[in-house]
Every structure is written in C-alpha cells, then in structure tokens.
C-alpha cells in the first residue's frame, strides 16, 4: 500500500500526462497505451455528461451523488472540479504490475505529485493556439462551453509550466508518442524495469 489510497505494486512507475484542453491529450495517450503493452491507462470517473460522439468507455460517467459517495469512501487517488464537473482517478491496482498512465488536469497532477514524488510528469502543449482552438471546437461542445474551455486552457498552460514537467509539443501524434515513450523508458530504466 502506498500513500493513502494507492494500493499499487511497489515497482510500478506512475506517469502523469497533463496539459491544457485542446492539445490532443486523450488521442495521444490512447495511441501510447495501444502501442506499448507495458502501460496501463487508468479510467477516470466524471460527472460530465457524455458527448454524443464520445466513446462510452472514455470515462465512468456517474451522477454527482455517486461521485460524492466515492469521495466520502476515500475511493479516489485524486479528484478535481473542472468547469463545474468532478473528475477523479479511482484507487486502482494496475493489472500485471504494469506501469500506470493518468491523464488528468493540472490540479490533479499537483495532488499526485505531492504524494508520489517519483512520478513522471509529462505536460503536453499544442503547436499553436489556432490548432488548439480548432481542436476545442471540433469536439462539438456548444460555443459557450468552447469559450470557457479556451479561457481555462490559457490558465492551465501557465500552471503547467510552473510544475516540474517534461514539456512535449504535440506536432505529430506518432512523433509525440515516441517522445513520450522515450521519456518513460528512461524512467523505467532508472527504476530497473525492463520487461512487462
Ligand atoms: P474533458 O471534459 O475534456 O474530457 O476533460 C476535462 C479535463 O479533465 C481534462 O484536462 C482532462 O485531462 C481532465 N481529467 C480527466 N480525467 C481526470 C481525472 O481523473 N482527474 C483530474 N484531476 N482531471 C481529469
């Protein structure tokens, strides 16, 4: 058992991927775990409604009551409120002792890093603000939500730069996945992990 609520195997590496909205975090992270079976992606809980085009597996979609009951039961490694909805990482045990990827916002990243000092933090950023805006719009959120997310993304970019993160610019998904894997491999080697 690690710090409160982290029953991870002692030798699992914890990789936190964060970054402002619209940088393609979830696409990149999905490609990363599809390519490298050494990694396991934690599935978050959220009280946000599922977007019509969104994969039903993207999150565990729950009510505020269900989320708050899990907070009470100490069932989250971290959680945060983001634009009026809760998002949280449920306490987990990674299957087969695999290394763990968390894709979370900067508030969550800060909480995890306070407790897990060995965690690796990768902060993704967009190649340009135009690209980031276009991505936020493509999600099909109403314009008012897009505006809130744009404002939030600017704050997050500043907050992320203050954390001691490895900053990766997402110019090209394949290239980004390989850069992230090389960061992770280095950390795995430093902890003496080589196989699965
Ligand atoms: P979205 O609504 O775009 O899916 O997610 C909004 C933000 O919440 C993103 O920055 C995403 O990375 C973050 N997020 C997703 N899951 C979690 C989580 O479990 N904890 C925290 N703190 N943030 C999360």
Coordinates of C-alpha atoms and ligand atoms in Angstrom, one line a residue:
X1 CA 0.0 0.0 0.0
X2 CA 1.4 3.4 -0.9
X3 CA 0.3 6.7 0.5
X4 CA -3.4 6.9 1.4
X5 CA -5.5 5.1 -1.2
X6 CA -2.7 3.9 -3.5
X7 CA -2.6 0.1 -3.4
X8 CA -0.1 -0.1 -6.2
X9 CA 2.6 -2.6 -6.6
X10 CA 5.7 -1.0 -5.2
X11 CA 7.6 -1.2 -8.5
X12 CA 5.0 0.3 -10.9
X13 CA 6.0 3.6 -12.5
X14 CA 3.4 6.3 -12.3
X15 CA 3.2 8.6 -15.4
X16 CA 1.0 11.7 -15.2
X17 CA 0.0 13.2 -18.5
X18 CA -1.4 16.7 -18.3
X19 CA -1.8 19.8 -20.4
X20 CA -4.4 22.3 -21.4
X21 CA -7.6 21.4 -23.2
X22 CA -7.3 21.0 -27.0
X23 CA -3.8 19.6 -27.2
X24 CA -4.9 16.2 -28.2
X25 CA -4.0 14.6 -24.8
X26 CA -6.6 11.7 -24.9
X27 CA -5.8 10.8 -28.5
X28 CA -2.1 10.7 -27.8
X29 CA -2.4 8.8 -24.6
X30 CA -4.7 6.2 -26.3
X31 CA -2.2 5.7 -29.1
X32 CA 0.6 5.4 -26.5
X33 CA -1.1 2.6 -24.5
X34 CA -2.2 0.8 -27.7
X35 CA 1.4 0.7 -28.9
X36 CA 3.1 -0.2 -25.5
X37 CA 1.5 -3.0 -23.6
X38 CA 3.8 -2.2 -20.7
X39 CA 1.5 0.6 -19.9
X40 CA -2.0 0.6 -18.4
X41 CA -4.3 3.6 -18.6
X42 CA -6.5 4.4 -15.6
X43 CA -10.1 5.2 -16.4
X44 CA -11.4 8.2 -14.6
X45 CA -14.8 8.9 -13.2
X46 CA -16.6 12.1 -14.2
X47 CA -19.9 13.8 -13.6
X48 CA -19.7 15.5 -17.0
X49 CA -22.4 14.2 -19.5
X50 CA -21.1 12.1 -22.3
X51 CA -20.8 13.9 -25.6
X52 CA -22.9 12.2 -28.3
X53 CA -19.7 11.4 -30.3
X54 CA -17.7 10.3 -27.3
X55 CA -16.6 6.7 -26.7
X56 CA -18.8 5.3 -23.8
X57 CA -15.6 3.8 -22.4
X58 CA -13.8 7.2 -22.2
X59 CA -14.9 7.6 -18.6
X60 CA -17.1 6.1 -16.0
X61 CA -19.9 8.5 -16.3
X62 CA -21.7 9.0 -12.9
X63 CA -24.0 11.4 -11.1
X64 CA -22.7 13.9 -8.5
X65 CA -24.2 11.8 -5.8
X66 CA -22.3 8.7 -6.9
X67 CA -19.1 10.8 -7.1
X68 CA -19.5 12.4 -3.7
X69 CA -20.2 9.0 -2.1
X70 CA -16.9 7.7 -3.5
X71 CA -15.1 10.8 -2.2
X72 CA -16.6 10.0 1.3
X73 CA -15.4 6.4 1.0
X74 CA -11.9 7.6 0.2
X75 CA -12.1 6.0 -3.2
X76 CA -10.0 8.4 -5.2
X77 CA -6.3 8.8 -5.6
X78 CA -7.0 12.4 -6.6
X79 CA -10.0 14.4 -7.9
X80 CA -10.7 17.9 -9.0
X81 CA -13.6 20.1 -10.2
X82 CA -13.1 21.3 -13.8
X83 CA -15.6 23.7 -15.3
X84 CA -18.4 22.6 -12.9
X85 CA -17.9 18.9 -13.1
X86 CA -16.0 16.4 -11.0
X87 CA -13.2 14.3 -12.5
X88 CA -11.3 11.7 -10.4
X89 CA -8.9 8.8 -10.5
X90 CA -10.3 5.9 -8.7
X91 CA -8.0 4.0 -6.4
X92 CA -6.6 1.2 -8.5
X93 CA -4.3 -1.8 -8.7
X94 CA -2.6 -1.9 -12.2
X95 CA -3.1 -5.3 -13.9
X96 CA 0.1 -7.5 -14.1
X97 CA 2.1 -4.8 -12.3
X98 CA 2.1 -2.7 -15.4
X99 CA 3.2 0.9 -15.4
X100 CA 0.4 3.4 -15.0
X101 CA -0.7 6.4 -17.1
X102 CA -3.0 9.0 -15.6
X103 CA -4.4 11.6 -18.0
X104 CA -5.6 14.3 -15.7
X105 CA -5.8 18.1 -15.3
X106 CA -3.1 20.2 -13.7
X107 CA -4.9 20.4 -10.3
X108 CA -5.0 16.6 -10.2
X109 CA -1.3 16.4 -11.3
X110 CA -0.3 18.7 -8.5
X111 CA -2.1 16.5 -5.9
X112 CA -0.5 13.3 -7.3
X113 CA 3.0 14.8 -7.4
X114 CA 2.7 16.0 -3.8
X115 CA 2.2 12.4 -2.7
X116 CA 4.1 10.5 -5.4
X117 CA 7.4 12.2 -5.6
X118 CA 8.8 9.6 -8.0
X119 CA 6.0 10.1 -10.5
X120 CA 7.0 11.3 -14.0
X121 CA 5.0 14.3 -15.3
X122 CA 4.6 14.9 -19.0
X123 CA 3.0 18.2 -19.9
X124 CA 1.6 18.3 -23.5
X125 CA 1.2 21.5 -25.3
X126 CA -0.3 22.4 -28.7
X127 CA 1.9 23.6 -31.6
X128 CA -0.1 26.7 -31.9
X129 CA -3.1 28.5 -30.4
X130 CA -5.0 28.2 -33.7
X131 CA -4.6 24.4 -33.7
X132 CA -5.7 24.2 -30.0
X133 CA -8.8 26.3 -30.7
X134 CA -9.7 24.3 -33.7
X135 CA -9.5 21.1 -31.6
X136 CA -11.7 22.5 -28.9
X137 CA -14.3 23.4 -31.5
X138 CA -14.2 20.1 -33.3
X139 CA -15.4 18.3 -30.1
X140 CA -18.9 19.6 -30.7
X141 CA -19.4 21.5 -27.5
X142 CA -21.7 24.5 -27.5
X143 CA -19.9 27.8 -28.3
X144 CA -20.3 29.0 -24.7
X145 CA -18.5 25.9 -23.4
X146 CA -15.8 26.3 -26.0
X147 CA -15.2 29.9 -24.7
X148 CA -14.9 28.6 -21.1
X149 CA -12.5 25.9 -22.2
X150 CA -10.4 28.3 -24.1
X151 CA -10.1 30.5 -21.0
X152 CA -9.3 27.6 -18.8
X153 CA -6.7 26.3 -21.3
X154 CA -4.7 29.5 -21.0
X155 CA -4.7 29.3 -17.2
X156 CA -3.7 25.6 -17.4
X157 CA -0.8 26.3 -19.7
X158 CA 0.7 28.8 -17.2
X159 CA 0.0 26.5 -14.2
X160 CA 1.6 23.5 -16.0
X161 CA 4.8 25.4 -16.8
X162 CA 5.3 26.0 -13.1
X163 CA 5.3 22.3 -12.3
X164 CA 8.5 20.4 -12.9
X165 CA 7.3 18.7 -16.0
X166 CA 8.8 17.3 -19.2
X167 CA 7.1 19.5 -21.8
X168 CA 6.3 17.9 -25.1
X169 CA 4.8 19.8 -28.1
X170 CA 2.2 17.7 -30.0
X171 CA 3.2 18.5 -33.6
X172 CA 2.5 15.0 -34.8
X173 CA 0.9 12.1 -33.0
X174 CA 3.3 9.4 -33.9
X175 CA 6.3 11.6 -33.1
X176 CA 4.7 12.6 -29.8
X177 CA 4.0 9.0 -28.8
X178 CA 7.7 8.1 -29.4
X179 CA 9.0 11.1 -27.5
X180 CA 6.7 10.2 -24.6
X181 CA 7.8 6.6 -24.7
X182 CA 11.5 7.6 -24.6
X183 CA 10.8 9.7 -21.5
X184 CA 9.0 6.7 -19.9
X185 CA 11.7 4.2 -20.9
X186 CA 14.4 6.4 -19.3
X187 CA 12.3 6.5 -16.1
X188 CA 11.7 2.7 -16.3
X189 CA 15.4 2.0 -16.7
X190 CA 16.2 4.3 -13.8
X191 CA 13.9 2.2 -11.6
X192 CA 15.3 -1.1 -13.0
X193 CA 12.2 -2.0 -15.0
X194 CA 12.7 -3.6 -18.4
X195 CA 10.1 -6.2 -19.3
X196 CA 6.3 -6.1 -18.8
Ligands
LIG1 P1 -12.8 16.6 -20.7 O1 -14.1 17.1 -20.2 O2 -12.2 17.4 -21.9 O3 -12.8 15.1 -21.1 O4 -11.7 16.7 -19.5 C1 -11.5 17.9 -18.9 C2 -10.2 17.9 -18.1 O5 -10.3 16.9 -17.1 C3 -9.0 17.5 -19.0 O6 -7.9 18.3 -18.7 C4 -8.7 16.0 -18.5 O7 -7.4 15.7 -18.7 C5 -9.1 16.2 -17.1 N1 -9.4 14.9 -16.4 C6 -9.8 13.7 -16.9 N2 -9.8 12.8 -16.0 C7 -9.4 13.3 -14.9 C8 -9.2 12.8 -13.5 O8 -9.4 11.7 -13.2 N3 -8.7 13.7 -12.6 C9 -8.5 15.0 -12.9 N4 -8.0 15.8 -11.9 N5 -8.6 15.5 -14.1 C10 -9.1 14.7 -15.1

